[in-house]
Short mmCIF file of C-alpha atoms and ligand atoms in Angstrom, two decimals:
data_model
loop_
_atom_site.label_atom_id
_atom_site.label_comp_id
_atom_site.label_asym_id
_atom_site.label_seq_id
_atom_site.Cartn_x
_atom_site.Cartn_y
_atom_site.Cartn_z
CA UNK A 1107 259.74 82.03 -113.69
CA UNK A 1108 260.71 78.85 -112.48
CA UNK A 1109 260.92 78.31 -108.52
CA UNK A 1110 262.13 75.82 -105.97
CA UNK A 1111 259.24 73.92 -104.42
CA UNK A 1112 258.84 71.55 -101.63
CA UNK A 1113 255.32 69.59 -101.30
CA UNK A 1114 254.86 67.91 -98.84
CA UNK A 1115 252.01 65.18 -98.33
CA UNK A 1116 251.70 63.17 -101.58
CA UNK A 1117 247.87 61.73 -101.34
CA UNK A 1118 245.88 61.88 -104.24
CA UNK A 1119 245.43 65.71 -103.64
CA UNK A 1120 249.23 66.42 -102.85
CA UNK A 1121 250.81 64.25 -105.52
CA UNK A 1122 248.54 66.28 -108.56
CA UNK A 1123 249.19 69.48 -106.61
CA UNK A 1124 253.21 68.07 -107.12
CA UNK A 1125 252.33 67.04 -110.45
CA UNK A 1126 251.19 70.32 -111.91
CA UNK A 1127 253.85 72.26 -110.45
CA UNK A 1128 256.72 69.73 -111.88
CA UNK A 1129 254.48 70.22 -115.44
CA UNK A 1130 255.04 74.10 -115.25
CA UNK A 1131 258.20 73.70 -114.95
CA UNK A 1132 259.30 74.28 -111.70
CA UNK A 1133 261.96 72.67 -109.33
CA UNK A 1134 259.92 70.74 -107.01
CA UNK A 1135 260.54 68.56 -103.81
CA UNK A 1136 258.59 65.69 -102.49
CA UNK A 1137 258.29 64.41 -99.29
CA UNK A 1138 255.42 62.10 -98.01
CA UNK A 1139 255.36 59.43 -94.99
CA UNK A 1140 254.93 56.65 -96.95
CA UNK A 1141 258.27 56.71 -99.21
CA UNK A 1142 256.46 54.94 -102.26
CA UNK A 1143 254.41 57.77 -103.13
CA UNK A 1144 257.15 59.89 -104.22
CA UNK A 1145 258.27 57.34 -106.82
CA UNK A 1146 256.05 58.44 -109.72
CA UNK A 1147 256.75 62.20 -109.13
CA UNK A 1148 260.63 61.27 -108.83
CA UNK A 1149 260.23 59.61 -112.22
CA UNK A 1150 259.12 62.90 -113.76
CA UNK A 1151 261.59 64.59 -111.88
CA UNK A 1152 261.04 65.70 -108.49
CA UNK A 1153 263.83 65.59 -105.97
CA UNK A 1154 262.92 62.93 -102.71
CA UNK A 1155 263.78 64.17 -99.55
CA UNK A 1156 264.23 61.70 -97.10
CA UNK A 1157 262.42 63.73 -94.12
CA UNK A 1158 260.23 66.69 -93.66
CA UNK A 1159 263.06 68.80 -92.51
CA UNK A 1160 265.09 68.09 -95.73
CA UNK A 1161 262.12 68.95 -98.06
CA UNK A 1162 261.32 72.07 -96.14
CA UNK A 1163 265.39 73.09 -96.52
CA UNK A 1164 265.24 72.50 -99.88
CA UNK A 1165 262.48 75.35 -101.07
CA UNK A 1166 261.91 79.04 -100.12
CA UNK A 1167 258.31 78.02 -100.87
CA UNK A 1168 256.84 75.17 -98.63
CA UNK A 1169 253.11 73.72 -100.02
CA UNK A 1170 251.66 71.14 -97.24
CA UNK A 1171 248.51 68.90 -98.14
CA UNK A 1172 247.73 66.16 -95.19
CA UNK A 1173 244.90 64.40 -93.54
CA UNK A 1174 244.44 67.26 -91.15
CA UNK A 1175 246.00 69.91 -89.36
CA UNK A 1176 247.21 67.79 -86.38
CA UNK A 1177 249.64 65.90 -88.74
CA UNK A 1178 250.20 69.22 -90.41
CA UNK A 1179 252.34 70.06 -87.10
CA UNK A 1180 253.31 67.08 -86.55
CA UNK A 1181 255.42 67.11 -89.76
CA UNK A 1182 256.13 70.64 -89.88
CA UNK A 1183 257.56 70.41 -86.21
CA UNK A 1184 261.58 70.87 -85.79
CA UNK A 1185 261.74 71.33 -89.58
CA UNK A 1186 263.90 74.73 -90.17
CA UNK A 1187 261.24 77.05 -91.40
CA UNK A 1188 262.94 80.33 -90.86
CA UNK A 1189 262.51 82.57 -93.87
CA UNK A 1190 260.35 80.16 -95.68
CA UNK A 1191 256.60 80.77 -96.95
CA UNK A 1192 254.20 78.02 -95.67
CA UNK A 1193 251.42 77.00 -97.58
CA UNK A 1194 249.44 75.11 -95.91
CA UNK A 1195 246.23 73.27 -98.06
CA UNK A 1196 244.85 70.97 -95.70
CA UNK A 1197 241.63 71.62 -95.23
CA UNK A 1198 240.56 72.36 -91.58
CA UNK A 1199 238.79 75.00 -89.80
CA UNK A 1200 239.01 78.22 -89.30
CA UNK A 1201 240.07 78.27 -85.78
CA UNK A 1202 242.61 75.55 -86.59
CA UNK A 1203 244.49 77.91 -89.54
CA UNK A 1204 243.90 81.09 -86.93
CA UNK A 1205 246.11 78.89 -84.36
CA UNK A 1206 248.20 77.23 -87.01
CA UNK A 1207 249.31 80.99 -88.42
CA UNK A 1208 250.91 82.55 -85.09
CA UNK A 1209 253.07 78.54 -84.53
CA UNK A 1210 254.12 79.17 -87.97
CA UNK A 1211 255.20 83.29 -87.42
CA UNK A 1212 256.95 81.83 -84.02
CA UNK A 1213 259.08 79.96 -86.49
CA UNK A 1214 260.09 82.41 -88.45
CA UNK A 1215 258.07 81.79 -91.71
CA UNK A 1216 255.33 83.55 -93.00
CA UNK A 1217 251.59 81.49 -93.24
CA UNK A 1218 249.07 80.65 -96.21
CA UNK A 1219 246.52 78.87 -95.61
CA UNK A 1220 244.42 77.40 -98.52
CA UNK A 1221 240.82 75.93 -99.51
CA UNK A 1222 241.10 73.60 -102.33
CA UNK A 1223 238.02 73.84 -104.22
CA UNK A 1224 239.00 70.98 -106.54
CA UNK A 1225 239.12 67.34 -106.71
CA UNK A 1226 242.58 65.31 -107.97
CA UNK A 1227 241.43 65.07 -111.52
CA UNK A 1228 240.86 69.04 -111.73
CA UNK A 1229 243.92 70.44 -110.56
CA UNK A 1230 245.86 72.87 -113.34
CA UNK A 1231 242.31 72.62 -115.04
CA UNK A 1232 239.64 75.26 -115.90
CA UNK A 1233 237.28 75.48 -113.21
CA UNK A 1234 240.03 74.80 -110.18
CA UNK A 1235 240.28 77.48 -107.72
CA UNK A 1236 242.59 77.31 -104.54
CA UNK A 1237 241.52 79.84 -101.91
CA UNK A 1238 244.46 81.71 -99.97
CA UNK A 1239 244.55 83.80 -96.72
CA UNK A 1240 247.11 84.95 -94.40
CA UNK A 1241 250.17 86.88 -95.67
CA UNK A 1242 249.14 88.87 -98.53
CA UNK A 1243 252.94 89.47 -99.39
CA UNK A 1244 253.65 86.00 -99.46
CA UNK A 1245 250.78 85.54 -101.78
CA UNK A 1246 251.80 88.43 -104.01
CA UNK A 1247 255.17 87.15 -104.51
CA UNK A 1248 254.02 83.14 -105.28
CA UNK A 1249 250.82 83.59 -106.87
CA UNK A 1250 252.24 82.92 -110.45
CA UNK A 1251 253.71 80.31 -109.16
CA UNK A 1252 250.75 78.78 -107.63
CA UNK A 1253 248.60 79.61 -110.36
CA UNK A 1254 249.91 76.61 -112.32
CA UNK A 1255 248.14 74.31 -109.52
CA UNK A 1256 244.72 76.19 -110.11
CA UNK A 1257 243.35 79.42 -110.52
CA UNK A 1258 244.76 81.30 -106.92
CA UNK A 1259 242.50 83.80 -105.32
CA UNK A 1260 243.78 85.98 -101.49
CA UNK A 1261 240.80 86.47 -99.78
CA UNK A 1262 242.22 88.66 -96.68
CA UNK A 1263 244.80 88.47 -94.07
CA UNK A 1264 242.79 86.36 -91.58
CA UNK A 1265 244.64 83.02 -91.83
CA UNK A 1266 241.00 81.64 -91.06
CA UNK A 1267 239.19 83.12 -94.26
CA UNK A 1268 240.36 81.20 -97.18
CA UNK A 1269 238.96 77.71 -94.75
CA UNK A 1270 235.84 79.82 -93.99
CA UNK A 1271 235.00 80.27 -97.16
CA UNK A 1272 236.05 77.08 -98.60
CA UNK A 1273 233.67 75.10 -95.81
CA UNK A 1274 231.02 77.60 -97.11
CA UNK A 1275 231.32 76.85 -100.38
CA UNK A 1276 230.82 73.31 -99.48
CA UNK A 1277 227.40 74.12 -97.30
CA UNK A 1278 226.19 75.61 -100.55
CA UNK A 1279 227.22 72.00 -102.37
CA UNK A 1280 225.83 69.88 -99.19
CA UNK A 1281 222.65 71.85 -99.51
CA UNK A 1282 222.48 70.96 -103.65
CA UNK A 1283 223.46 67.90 -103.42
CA UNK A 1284 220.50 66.94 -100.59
CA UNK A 1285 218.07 68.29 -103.00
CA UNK A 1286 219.14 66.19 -105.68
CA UNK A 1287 219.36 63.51 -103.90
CA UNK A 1288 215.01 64.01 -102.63
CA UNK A 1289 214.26 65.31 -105.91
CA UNK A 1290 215.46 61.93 -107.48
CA UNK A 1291 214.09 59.90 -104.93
CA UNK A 1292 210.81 61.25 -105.75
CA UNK A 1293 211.17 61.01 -109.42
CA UNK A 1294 212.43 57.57 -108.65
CA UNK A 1295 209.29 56.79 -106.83
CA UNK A 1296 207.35 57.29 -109.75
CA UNK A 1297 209.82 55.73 -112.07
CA UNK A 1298 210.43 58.37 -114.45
CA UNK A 1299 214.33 58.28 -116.30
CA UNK A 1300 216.56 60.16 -113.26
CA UNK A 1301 219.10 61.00 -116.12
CA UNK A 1302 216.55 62.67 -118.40
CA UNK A 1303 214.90 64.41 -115.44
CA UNK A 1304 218.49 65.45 -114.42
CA UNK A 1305 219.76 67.05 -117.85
CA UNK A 1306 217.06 68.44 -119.07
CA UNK A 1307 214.78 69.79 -115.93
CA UNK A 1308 216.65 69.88 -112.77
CA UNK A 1309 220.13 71.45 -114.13
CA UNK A 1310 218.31 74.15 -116.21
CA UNK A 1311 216.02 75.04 -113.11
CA UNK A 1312 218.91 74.85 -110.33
CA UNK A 1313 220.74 77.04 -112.97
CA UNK A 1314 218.08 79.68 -113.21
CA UNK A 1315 217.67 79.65 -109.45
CA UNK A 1316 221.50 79.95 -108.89
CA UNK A 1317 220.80 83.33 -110.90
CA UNK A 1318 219.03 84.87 -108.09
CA UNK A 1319 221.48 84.31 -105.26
CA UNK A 1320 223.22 87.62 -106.40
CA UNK A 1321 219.89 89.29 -105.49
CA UNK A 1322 219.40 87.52 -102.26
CA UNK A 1323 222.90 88.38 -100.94
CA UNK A 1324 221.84 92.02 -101.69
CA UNK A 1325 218.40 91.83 -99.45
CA UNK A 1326 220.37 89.62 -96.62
CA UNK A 1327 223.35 92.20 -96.89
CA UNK A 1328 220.53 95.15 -96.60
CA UNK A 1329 218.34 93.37 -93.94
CA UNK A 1330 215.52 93.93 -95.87
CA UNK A 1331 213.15 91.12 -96.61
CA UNK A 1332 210.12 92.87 -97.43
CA UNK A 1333 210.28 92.30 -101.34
CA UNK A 1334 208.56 89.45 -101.45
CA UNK A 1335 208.39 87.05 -105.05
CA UNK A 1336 206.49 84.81 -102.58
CA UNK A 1337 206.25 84.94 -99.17
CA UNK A 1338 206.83 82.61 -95.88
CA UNK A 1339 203.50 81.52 -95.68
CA UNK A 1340 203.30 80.75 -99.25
CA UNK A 1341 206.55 78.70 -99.18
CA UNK A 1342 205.58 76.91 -95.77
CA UNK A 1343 202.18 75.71 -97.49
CA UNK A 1344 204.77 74.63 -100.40
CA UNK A 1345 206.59 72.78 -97.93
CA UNK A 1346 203.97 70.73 -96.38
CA UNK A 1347 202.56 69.50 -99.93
CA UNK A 1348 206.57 68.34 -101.04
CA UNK A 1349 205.87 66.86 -97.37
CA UNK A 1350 203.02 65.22 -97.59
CA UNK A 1351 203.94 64.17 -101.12
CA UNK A 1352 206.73 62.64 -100.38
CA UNK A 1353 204.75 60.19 -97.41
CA UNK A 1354 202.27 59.60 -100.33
CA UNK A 1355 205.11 58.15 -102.77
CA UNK A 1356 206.97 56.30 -100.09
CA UNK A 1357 210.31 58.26 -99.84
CA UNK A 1358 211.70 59.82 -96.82
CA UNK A 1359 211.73 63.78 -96.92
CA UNK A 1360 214.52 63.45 -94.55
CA UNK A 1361 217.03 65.71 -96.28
CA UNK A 1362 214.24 68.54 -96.38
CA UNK A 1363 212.73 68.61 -92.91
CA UNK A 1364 215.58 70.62 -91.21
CA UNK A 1365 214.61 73.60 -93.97
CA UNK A 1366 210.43 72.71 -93.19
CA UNK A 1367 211.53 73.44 -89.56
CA UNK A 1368 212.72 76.32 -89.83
CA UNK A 1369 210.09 77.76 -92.51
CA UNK A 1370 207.48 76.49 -89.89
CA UNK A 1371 209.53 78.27 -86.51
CA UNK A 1372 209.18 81.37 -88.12
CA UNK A 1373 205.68 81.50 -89.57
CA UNK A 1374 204.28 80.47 -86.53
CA UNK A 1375 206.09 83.58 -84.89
CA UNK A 1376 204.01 85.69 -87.48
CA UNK A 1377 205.99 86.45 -89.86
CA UNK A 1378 205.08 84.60 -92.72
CA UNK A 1379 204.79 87.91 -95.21
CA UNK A 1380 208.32 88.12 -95.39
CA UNK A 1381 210.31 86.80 -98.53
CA UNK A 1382 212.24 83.17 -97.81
CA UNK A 1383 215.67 85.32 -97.50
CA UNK A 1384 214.44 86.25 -94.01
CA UNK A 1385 215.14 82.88 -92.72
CA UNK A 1386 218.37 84.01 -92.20
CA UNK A 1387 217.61 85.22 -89.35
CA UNK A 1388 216.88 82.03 -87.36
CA UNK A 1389 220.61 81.18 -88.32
P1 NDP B 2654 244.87 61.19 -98.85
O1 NDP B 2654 244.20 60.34 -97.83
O2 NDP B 2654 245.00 60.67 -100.23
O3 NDP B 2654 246.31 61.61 -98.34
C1 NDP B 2654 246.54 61.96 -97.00
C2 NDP B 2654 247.98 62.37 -96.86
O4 NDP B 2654 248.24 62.73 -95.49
C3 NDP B 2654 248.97 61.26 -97.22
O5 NDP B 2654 250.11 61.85 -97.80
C4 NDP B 2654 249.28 60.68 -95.84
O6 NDP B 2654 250.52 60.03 -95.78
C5 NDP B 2654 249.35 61.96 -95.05
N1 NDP B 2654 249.25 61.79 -93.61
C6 NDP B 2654 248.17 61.45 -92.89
N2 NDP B 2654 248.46 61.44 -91.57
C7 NDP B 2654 249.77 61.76 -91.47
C8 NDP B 2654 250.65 61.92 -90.38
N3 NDP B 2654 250.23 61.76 -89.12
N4 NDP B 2654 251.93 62.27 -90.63
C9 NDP B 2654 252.34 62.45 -91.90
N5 NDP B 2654 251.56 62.33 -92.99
C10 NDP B 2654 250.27 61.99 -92.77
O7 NDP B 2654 244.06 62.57 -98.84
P2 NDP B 2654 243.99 63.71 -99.97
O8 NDP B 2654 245.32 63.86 -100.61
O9 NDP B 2654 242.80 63.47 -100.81
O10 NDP B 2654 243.67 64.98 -99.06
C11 NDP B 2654 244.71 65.75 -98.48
C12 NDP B 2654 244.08 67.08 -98.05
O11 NDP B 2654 243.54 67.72 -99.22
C13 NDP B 2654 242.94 66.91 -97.06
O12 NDP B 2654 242.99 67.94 -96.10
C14 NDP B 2654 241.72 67.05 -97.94
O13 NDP B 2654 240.58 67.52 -97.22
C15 NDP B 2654 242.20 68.09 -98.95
N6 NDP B 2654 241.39 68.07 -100.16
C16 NDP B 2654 241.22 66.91 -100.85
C17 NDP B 2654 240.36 66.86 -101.94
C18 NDP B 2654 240.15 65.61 -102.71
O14 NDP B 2654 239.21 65.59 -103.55
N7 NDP B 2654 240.94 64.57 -102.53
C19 NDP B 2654 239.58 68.07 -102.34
C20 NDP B 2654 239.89 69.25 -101.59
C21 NDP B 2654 240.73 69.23 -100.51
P3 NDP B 2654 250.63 58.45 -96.16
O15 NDP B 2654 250.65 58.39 -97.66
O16 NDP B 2654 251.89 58.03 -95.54
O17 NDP B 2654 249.42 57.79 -95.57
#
């Protein structure tokens, strides 16, 4: 079913979000601070409005993707958002959407906020995932509709969820991406091919370890960390040697030492025989 559609905020991320939604067919209007922006979109036939008010007019359905949520209300403020549905991508945090949600209710419209868990290039792609929370009505009723932007998932009716998660989801990626970054460092140091280390040791292994996180949810969900593969003290002595290793070869374990500080906090407190999901605890 084709809808009416305002977007407003056409960055990289808001003109593909605009992009996909014009390709599935829907009737969408652009609005963005710097006019220019909504040229290419108005070439494939988007409607310009000339002000924020006049793109949120246009649509029941209101999608907002800015630098942050302070120019989120900037823009939104004074537009007529009675009896609209505000979606409101811009990533922030959770407090933020949890004080956004009630200024948008005041209004008269009813709030979405979203995680994008996609770059530009994925958007209406497999593998792009937009995380919603807030009104699960107004989710019910536009998720078809969103779905041509990337896959949509609700996640609950705290407005703060969907960012939650999202700025989890990129803790998990921070965390990866700092032990790539040691792990080729080290390989670097002893001049071994990064990219052949890369495809055909590090991606299998991270893969095969990614398997087990299903398992560790289930001991940190259960508080019990007795089931041990190998144990605090074993993983602390593991520790030191990538430590001392990495001295030895010249590269900084800098990336590494806030998880070796930890490890080492809660060994010394004597309880090194539990398993390595028990560090969850010092969090
Ligand atoms: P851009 O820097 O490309 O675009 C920022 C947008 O915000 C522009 O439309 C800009 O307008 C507008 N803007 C900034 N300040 C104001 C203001 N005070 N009043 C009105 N408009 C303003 O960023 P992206 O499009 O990449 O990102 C937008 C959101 O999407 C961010 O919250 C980002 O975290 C999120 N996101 C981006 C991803 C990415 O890979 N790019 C991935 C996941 C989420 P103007 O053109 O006039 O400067």
């Amino acid at each position: 079913m084709s809808e009416n559609i305002s977007v407003l905020g056409l960055g990289l991320m808001g003109a593909a979000l605009a992009e996909s939604l014009l390709a599935a067919g829907h009737h969408v209007t652009v609005w963005n601070r710097s006019p220019a922006k909504a040229d290419p979109l108005v070439a494939q036939g988007a409607t310009r409005a000339a002000t924020p008010a006049q793109a949120v007019e246009a649509s029941p359905l209101v999608i907002v993707c800015l630098l942050d949520y302070a120019s989120v209300k900037e823009v939104l403020e004074g537009a007529p958002l009675a009896g609209k549905v505000v979606a409101n991508l811009t990533t922030g945090r959770p407090a933020e959407a949890r004080d956004l949600a009630p200024w948008v209710a005041g209004r008269g419209a009813e709030y979405l906020a979203g995680g994008i868990m996609a770059v530009p290039q994925m958007i209406a792609r497999p593998g792009a995932l937009i995380l919603y929370s807030g009104s699960e009505q107004a989710f019910d009723r536009y998720a078809p509709a969103l779905a041509a932007m990337a896959e949509p998932r609700f996640t609950g009716d705290d407005p703060g969820m969907a960012p939650l998660l999202d700025l989890a989801m990129l803790t998990g990626m921070y965390g990866q991406i700092a032990g790539f970054l040691e792990a080729a460092a080290l390989v670097g140091s002893a001049k071994y091919p990064l990219g052949e280390f890369t495809s055909s040791l590090l991606v299998p292994w991270l893969t095969a370890m990614a398997a087990q996180q299903p398992a560790w949810a289930e001991k940190i969900e259960s508080g019990d960390h007795s089931t041990v593969v190998s144990n605090l003290e074993i993983n602390r002595s593991g520790l030191e040697t990538l430590v001392r290793t990495f001295r030895e070869q010249g590269v900084k374990p800098d990336l590494l030492l806030p998880m070796k500080t930890v490890v080492d906090q809660r060994t010394a407190r004597g309880l090194g025989h539990e398993g390595l999901s028990s560090l969850i605890e010092e969090l």
